[in-house]
Amino acid sequence: MQKPVDLMVITAHPDDAEFGAAGTVARWTTEGKSVVYVVCTSGDKGTSDRSLSTEVLVAMREKEQRNACKVLGVTEVVFLGYQDQTLEDTPEFRKDLVEQIRIFQPATIITLDPYRRYLWHRDHRIVGQVVMDAVFPFARDHMAYPDLLDRALEPHKVKEILFFGTEDINHHTDIEATFDLKLAALQCHKSQVSELGNGDLRTWLRNRCRLLAQGSPYKLAEAFHRIELPD
Ligand SMILES: [Zn+2]
């Protein structure tokens, strides 16, 4: 039986979590808390290099994600294997997320905000939406999936969700101490950040985290919309 984890990070693509939440993840792991990632697609459309085949890109991006997780001290990373740019709000996808939530029983989930307006990757919007539905009510109601119960995947109540990429910030985390880990984890995604030199990436990321810290007492922050779930 899996021991309940403290935090589950659910994203659409390899690198989403490093852009949006890796400083927070590193805070949790350095405090000895357990973190798992669930990555819904393997980012198999995320390149402008026409010489790369889908298989090569999938292998590359999954490896980059695993390397980033190693840097951050993340215990486990699960790839659901959906194709990039194909996520939809379907009963199958929702059930896949419920299954992971019931396996790992996280107290907190970090995911993408579905309510960001205008330019926002469709997969991001869908993941946020489906995670929310999976958490409440599907993961917590025993009648929802009798076959999961048969597999001893008991209902689970998540306590809070932190949405990143949000336009409605109500929660900051101080990432000054873990900024270098966030940068190192982001640098693992070579296929995505290679056009920026290391120095450039550091400057860009620092400016971004400084901007996100506005309205908080911190110098460098990640910003979320936080909701608490009823007991
Ligand atoms: Zn993404």
mmCIF file of C-alpha atoms and ligand atoms in Angstrom:
data_model
loop_
_atom_site.group_PDB
_atom_site.id
_atom_site.type_symbol
_atom_site.label_atom_id
_atom_site.label_comp_id
_atom_site.label_asym_id
_atom_site.label_seq_id
_atom_site.Cartn_x
_atom_site.Cartn_y
_atom_site.Cartn_z
ATOM 1 C CA MET A 1 0.000 0.000 0.000
ATOM 2 C CA GLN A 2 1.356 3.400 -1.038
ATOM 3 C CA LYS A 3 2.015 5.829 1.820
ATOM 4 C CA PRO A 4 0.083 9.113 1.314
ATOM 5 C CA VAL A 5 2.260 11.786 -0.291
ATOM 6 C CA ASP A 6 2.329 15.411 0.798
ATOM 7 C CA LEU A 7 2.175 16.936 -2.663
ATOM 8 C CA MET A 8 1.180 15.853 -6.168
ATOM 9 C CA VAL A 9 2.025 18.080 -9.125
ATOM 10 C CA ILE A 10 -0.197 17.464 -12.154
ATOM 11 C CA THR A 11 0.833 19.107 -15.432
ATOM 12 C CA ALA A 12 0.134 18.882 -19.143
ATOM 13 C CA HIS A 13 3.731 18.789 -20.400
ATOM 14 C CA PRO A 14 7.260 18.131 -19.210
ATOM 15 C CA ASP A 15 8.626 21.567 -18.112
ATOM 16 C CA ASP A 16 5.268 23.106 -17.014
ATOM 17 C CA ALA A 17 6.029 22.440 -13.357
ATOM 18 C CA GLU A 18 9.570 23.791 -13.610
ATOM 19 C CA PHE A 19 8.334 27.083 -15.080
ATOM 20 C CA GLY A 20 5.465 27.447 -12.625
ATOM 21 C CA ALA A 21 6.151 25.656 -9.373
ATOM 22 C CA ALA A 22 9.647 24.122 -9.051
ATOM 23 C CA GLY A 23 10.785 26.606 -6.409
ATOM 24 C CA THR A 24 7.817 25.604 -4.277
ATOM 25 C CA VAL A 25 8.406 21.912 -4.963
ATOM 26 C CA ALA A 26 12.047 22.295 -3.863
ATOM 27 C CA ARG A 27 10.919 23.998 -0.655
ATOM 28 C CA TRP A 28 8.702 21.037 0.159
ATOM 29 C CA THR A 29 11.332 18.403 -0.628
ATOM 30 C CA THR A 30 14.054 20.200 1.344
ATOM 31 C CA GLU A 31 11.636 20.171 4.285
ATOM 32 C CA GLY A 32 11.496 16.377 3.921
ATOM 33 C CA LYS A 33 8.060 16.247 2.328
ATOM 34 C CA SER A 34 7.177 13.737 -0.371
ATOM 35 C CA VAL A 35 6.313 14.980 -3.853
ATOM 36 C CA VAL A 36 5.185 13.064 -6.951
ATOM 37 C CA TYR A 37 4.603 14.359 -10.473
ATOM 38 C CA VAL A 38 1.873 13.264 -12.859
ATOM 39 C CA VAL A 39 2.633 14.488 -16.397
ATOM 40 C CA CYS A 40 -0.335 13.973 -18.707
ATOM 41 C CA THR A 41 1.410 14.216 -22.098
ATOM 42 C CA SER A 42 5.061 13.782 -22.932
ATOM 43 C CA GLY A 43 5.231 17.021 -24.886
ATOM 44 C CA ASP A 44 5.537 15.312 -28.250
ATOM 45 C CA LYS A 45 4.656 18.399 -30.273
ATOM 46 C CA GLY A 46 7.000 20.747 -28.415
ATOM 47 C CA THR A 47 9.729 21.367 -30.980
ATOM 48 C CA SER A 48 10.472 23.407 -34.069
ATOM 49 C CA ASP A 49 13.190 20.927 -35.112
ATOM 50 C CA ARG A 50 11.753 19.086 -38.126
ATOM 51 C CA SER A 51 14.399 16.363 -37.948
ATOM 52 C CA LEU A 52 13.027 15.005 -34.642
ATOM 53 C CA SER A 53 10.630 12.050 -34.740
ATOM 54 C CA THR A 54 7.819 11.787 -32.195
ATOM 55 C CA GLU A 55 9.479 8.780 -30.527
ATOM 56 C CA VAL A 56 12.806 10.559 -30.138
ATOM 57 C CA LEU A 57 11.120 13.701 -28.779
ATOM 58 C CA VAL A 58 9.039 11.706 -26.266
ATOM 59 C CA ALA A 59 12.107 9.883 -24.988
ATOM 60 C CA MET A 60 14.052 13.144 -24.791
ATOM 61 C CA ARG A 61 11.350 15.062 -22.957
ATOM 62 C CA GLU A 62 10.584 12.278 -20.479
ATOM 63 C CA LYS A 63 14.293 12.045 -19.687
ATOM 64 C CA GLU A 64 14.490 15.823 -19.226
ATOM 65 C CA GLN A 65 11.527 15.654 -16.843
ATOM 66 C CA ARG A 66 13.106 12.801 -14.864
ATOM 67 C CA ASN A 67 16.356 14.738 -14.617
ATOM 68 C CA ALA A 68 14.504 17.818 -13.362
ATOM 69 C CA CYS A 69 12.713 15.655 -10.784
ATOM 70 C CA LYS A 70 16.073 14.312 -9.607
ATOM 71 C CA VAL A 71 17.354 17.858 -9.122
ATOM 72 C CA LEU A 72 14.237 18.731 -7.119
ATOM 73 C CA GLY A 73 14.151 15.571 -4.999
ATOM 74 C CA VAL A 74 10.801 14.452 -6.405
ATOM 75 C CA THR A 75 10.140 10.828 -5.447
ATOM 76 C CA GLU A 76 8.322 9.621 -8.514
ATOM 77 C CA VAL A 77 7.120 10.813 -11.902
ATOM 78 C CA VAL A 78 4.182 9.184 -13.688
ATOM 79 C CA PHE A 79 3.642 9.796 -17.421
ATOM 80 C CA LEU A 80 0.030 9.204 -18.437
ATOM 81 C CA GLY A 81 1.055 8.972 -22.093
ATOM 82 C CA TYR A 82 -1.578 11.190 -23.704
ATOM 83 C CA GLN A 83 -0.506 12.912 -26.911
ATOM 84 C CA ASP A 84 0.466 16.546 -26.770
ATOM 85 C CA GLN A 85 -2.319 18.916 -27.899
ATOM 86 C CA THR A 86 -4.995 16.236 -27.628
ATOM 87 C CA LEU A 87 -6.179 16.535 -24.021
ATOM 88 C CA GLU A 88 -9.941 16.722 -23.687
ATOM 89 C CA ASP A 89 -12.308 16.739 -20.760
ATOM 90 C CA THR A 90 -13.301 13.089 -21.106
ATOM 91 C CA PRO A 91 -14.510 10.496 -18.583
ATOM 92 C CA GLU A 92 -11.365 8.444 -19.348
ATOM 93 C CA PHE A 93 -8.953 11.264 -18.605
ATOM 94 C CA ARG A 94 -10.839 12.205 -15.431
ATOM 95 C CA LYS A 95 -10.726 8.610 -14.248
ATOM 96 C CA ASP A 96 -6.984 8.378 -14.967
ATOM 97 C CA LEU A 97 -6.432 11.378 -12.706
ATOM 98 C CA VAL A 98 -8.738 9.984 -10.004
ATOM 99 C CA GLU A 99 -6.751 6.757 -10.132
ATOM 100 C CA GLN A 100 -3.445 8.596 -9.536
ATOM 101 C CA ILE A 101 -5.014 10.679 -6.745
ATOM 102 C CA ARG A 102 -6.316 7.558 -5.042
ATOM 103 C CA ILE A 103 -3.005 5.718 -5.454
ATOM 104 C CA PHE A 104 -0.851 8.517 -3.991
ATOM 105 C CA GLN A 105 -3.440 10.211 -1.695
ATOM 106 C CA PRO A 106 -1.869 13.684 -1.813
ATOM 107 C CA ALA A 107 -2.801 16.306 0.787
ATOM 108 C CA THR A 108 -2.049 19.101 -1.707
ATOM 109 C CA ILE A 109 -2.170 19.256 -5.474
ATOM 110 C CA ILE A 110 -0.374 21.822 -7.614
ATOM 111 C CA THR A 111 -1.727 22.188 -11.140
ATOM 112 C CA LEU A 112 -2.396 24.633 -13.967
ATOM 113 C CA ASP A 113 -5.046 27.336 -13.597
ATOM 114 C CA PRO A 114 -7.880 26.582 -16.052
ATOM 115 C CA TYR A 115 -9.262 30.114 -15.901
ATOM 116 C CA ARG A 116 -6.397 32.077 -17.414
ATOM 117 C CA ARG A 117 -7.846 34.198 -20.203
ATOM 118 C CA TYR A 118 -6.777 34.506 -23.840
ATOM 119 C CA LEU A 119 -3.365 33.042 -24.681
ATOM 120 C CA TRP A 120 -3.095 29.787 -22.743
ATOM 121 C CA HIS A 121 -2.240 26.343 -24.042
ATOM 122 C CA ARG A 122 -5.413 24.359 -24.514
ATOM 123 C CA ASP A 123 -3.849 21.376 -22.694
ATOM 124 C CA HIS A 124 -3.178 23.646 -19.686
ATOM 125 C CA ARG A 125 -6.789 24.786 -19.560
ATOM 126 C CA ILE A 126 -8.094 21.229 -19.836
ATOM 127 C CA VAL A 127 -5.737 19.785 -17.213
ATOM 128 C CA GLY A 128 -6.714 22.391 -14.611
ATOM 129 C CA GLN A 129 -10.376 21.802 -15.250
ATOM 130 C CA VAL A 130 -10.190 18.019 -15.143
ATOM 131 C CA VAL A 131 -7.972 17.980 -12.035
ATOM 132 C CA MET A 132 -10.549 20.082 -10.231
ATOM 133 C CA ASP A 133 -13.361 17.710 -11.162
ATOM 134 C CA ALA A 134 -11.233 14.678 -10.319
ATOM 135 C CA VAL A 135 -10.508 16.068 -6.847
ATOM 136 C CA PHE A 136 -14.094 17.060 -6.206
ATOM 137 C CA PRO A 137 -16.248 15.066 -6.278
ATOM 138 C CA PHE A 138 -14.877 12.066 -8.183
ATOM 139 C CA ALA A 139 -11.833 11.079 -6.066
ATOM 140 C CA ARG A 140 -13.721 11.423 -2.799
ATOM 141 C CA ASP A 141 -16.981 9.587 -3.579
ATOM 142 C CA HIS A 142 -16.886 5.831 -3.132
ATOM 143 C CA MET A 143 -19.735 5.285 -5.611
ATOM 144 C CA ALA A 144 -17.862 7.104 -8.386
ATOM 145 C CA TYR A 145 -15.753 4.190 -9.644
ATOM 146 C CA PRO A 146 -16.713 0.788 -8.218
ATOM 147 C CA ASP A 147 -13.910 -0.859 -10.206
ATOM 148 C CA LEU A 148 -11.300 1.362 -8.534
ATOM 149 C CA LEU A 149 -12.732 0.356 -5.154
ATOM 150 C CA ASP A 150 -12.426 -3.279 -6.197
ATOM 151 C CA ARG A 151 -8.728 -2.593 -6.727
ATOM 152 C CA ALA A 152 -8.525 -1.211 -3.167
ATOM 153 C CA LEU A 153 -8.195 2.366 -4.430
ATOM 154 C CA GLU A 154 -10.167 3.989 -1.657
ATOM 155 C CA PRO A 155 -11.808 7.424 -1.922
ATOM 156 C CA HIS A 156 -9.474 10.273 -1.050
ATOM 157 C CA LYS A 157 -10.011 13.856 0.077
ATOM 158 C CA VAL A 158 -7.439 16.358 -1.167
ATOM 159 C CA LYS A 159 -7.105 19.281 1.258
ATOM 160 C CA GLU A 160 -5.916 22.081 -1.024
ATOM 161 C CA ILE A 161 -5.153 22.910 -4.642
ATOM 162 C CA LEU A 162 -2.613 25.497 -5.760
ATOM 163 C CA PHE A 163 -3.143 26.685 -9.333
ATOM 164 C CA PHE A 164 -0.178 28.230 -11.155
ATOM 165 C CA GLY A 165 -0.253 30.385 -14.265
ATOM 166 C CA THR A 166 -3.106 32.202 -12.570
ATOM 167 C CA GLU A 167 -4.371 35.729 -13.151
ATOM 168 C CA ASP A 168 -6.083 35.652 -9.751
ATOM 169 C CA ILE A 169 -3.187 35.388 -7.285
ATOM 170 C CA ASN A 170 -4.090 34.869 -3.621
ATOM 171 C CA HIS A 171 -1.040 32.920 -2.437
ATOM 172 C CA HIS A 172 2.740 33.360 -2.777
ATOM 173 C CA THR A 173 5.569 31.062 -1.825
ATOM 174 C CA ASP A 174 9.000 32.427 -0.975
ATOM 175 C CA ILE A 175 11.493 30.800 -3.342
ATOM 176 C CA GLU A 176 14.573 32.907 -2.671
ATOM 177 C CA ALA A 177 16.313 29.930 -1.028
ATOM 178 C CA THR A 178 15.311 27.486 -3.767
ATOM 179 C CA PHE A 179 15.676 29.745 -6.802
ATOM 180 C CA ASP A 180 18.921 28.032 -7.880
ATOM 181 C CA LEU A 181 17.254 24.619 -7.710
ATOM 182 C CA LYS A 182 14.367 25.914 -9.811
ATOM 183 C CA LEU A 183 16.839 27.254 -12.366
ATOM 184 C CA ALA A 184 18.815 23.978 -12.386
ATOM 185 C CA ALA A 185 15.597 21.991 -12.852
ATOM 186 C CA LEU A 186 14.475 24.258 -15.677
ATOM 187 C CA GLN A 187 17.876 23.873 -17.346
ATOM 188 C CA CYS A 188 17.243 20.106 -17.482
ATOM 189 C CA HIS A 189 14.636 20.823 -20.169
ATOM 190 C CA LYS A 190 17.326 21.424 -22.768
ATOM 191 C CA SER A 191 14.991 20.874 -25.709
ATOM 192 C CA GLN A 192 12.874 23.781 -24.461
ATOM 193 C CA VAL A 193 15.302 26.323 -23.060
ATOM 194 C CA SER A 194 18.459 25.820 -25.137
ATOM 195 C CA GLU A 195 18.000 28.944 -27.230
ATOM 196 C CA LEU A 196 18.514 30.994 -24.066
ATOM 197 C CA GLY A 197 22.061 30.910 -22.718
ATOM 198 C CA ASN A 198 22.438 29.956 -19.043
ATOM 199 C CA GLY A 199 23.091 33.532 -17.965
ATOM 200 C CA ASP A 200 20.116 34.763 -19.969
ATOM 201 C CA LEU A 201 17.853 32.112 -18.499
ATOM 202 C CA ARG A 202 18.918 33.052 -14.965
ATOM 203 C CA THR A 203 18.215 36.735 -15.596
ATOM 204 C CA TRP A 204 14.906 36.028 -17.295
ATOM 205 C CA LEU A 205 13.789 33.688 -14.502
ATOM 206 C CA ARG A 206 14.909 36.034 -11.741
ATOM 207 C CA ASN A 207 12.955 38.905 -13.296
ATOM 208 C CA ARG A 208 9.914 36.721 -13.658
ATOM 209 C CA CYS A 209 10.044 35.537 -10.017
ATOM 210 C CA ARG A 210 10.626 39.106 -8.863
ATOM 211 C CA LEU A 211 7.536 40.183 -10.771
ATOM 212 C CA LEU A 212 5.503 37.335 -9.283
ATOM 213 C CA ALA A 213 6.646 38.417 -5.795
ATOM 214 C CA GLN A 214 4.906 41.786 -6.153
ATOM 215 C CA GLY A 215 2.313 42.215 -3.430
ATOM 216 C CA SER A 216 4.102 39.688 -1.196
ATOM 217 C CA PRO A 217 6.816 40.199 1.455
ATOM 218 C CA TYR A 218 9.253 38.094 -0.638
ATOM 219 C CA LYS A 219 12.013 39.005 -3.067
ATOM 220 C CA LEU A 220 11.489 36.008 -5.334
ATOM 221 C CA ALA A 221 8.240 34.105 -5.418
ATOM 222 C CA GLU A 222 5.967 31.729 -7.209
ATOM 223 C CA ALA A 223 2.335 32.760 -7.262
ATOM 224 C CA PHE A 224 -0.829 30.702 -7.094
ATOM 225 C CA HIS A 225 -4.553 30.758 -6.720
ATOM 226 C CA ARG A 226 -5.118 28.595 -3.659
ATOM 227 C CA ILE A 227 -8.330 26.866 -2.745
ATOM 228 C CA GLU A 228 -9.120 24.763 0.300
ATOM 229 C CA LEU A 229 -11.452 21.803 -0.078
ATOM 230 C CA PRO A 230 -14.177 21.153 2.488
ATOM 231 C CA ASP A 231 -13.646 18.147 4.756
HETATM 232 ZN ZN ZN B 1 2.725 23.201 -21.095
#
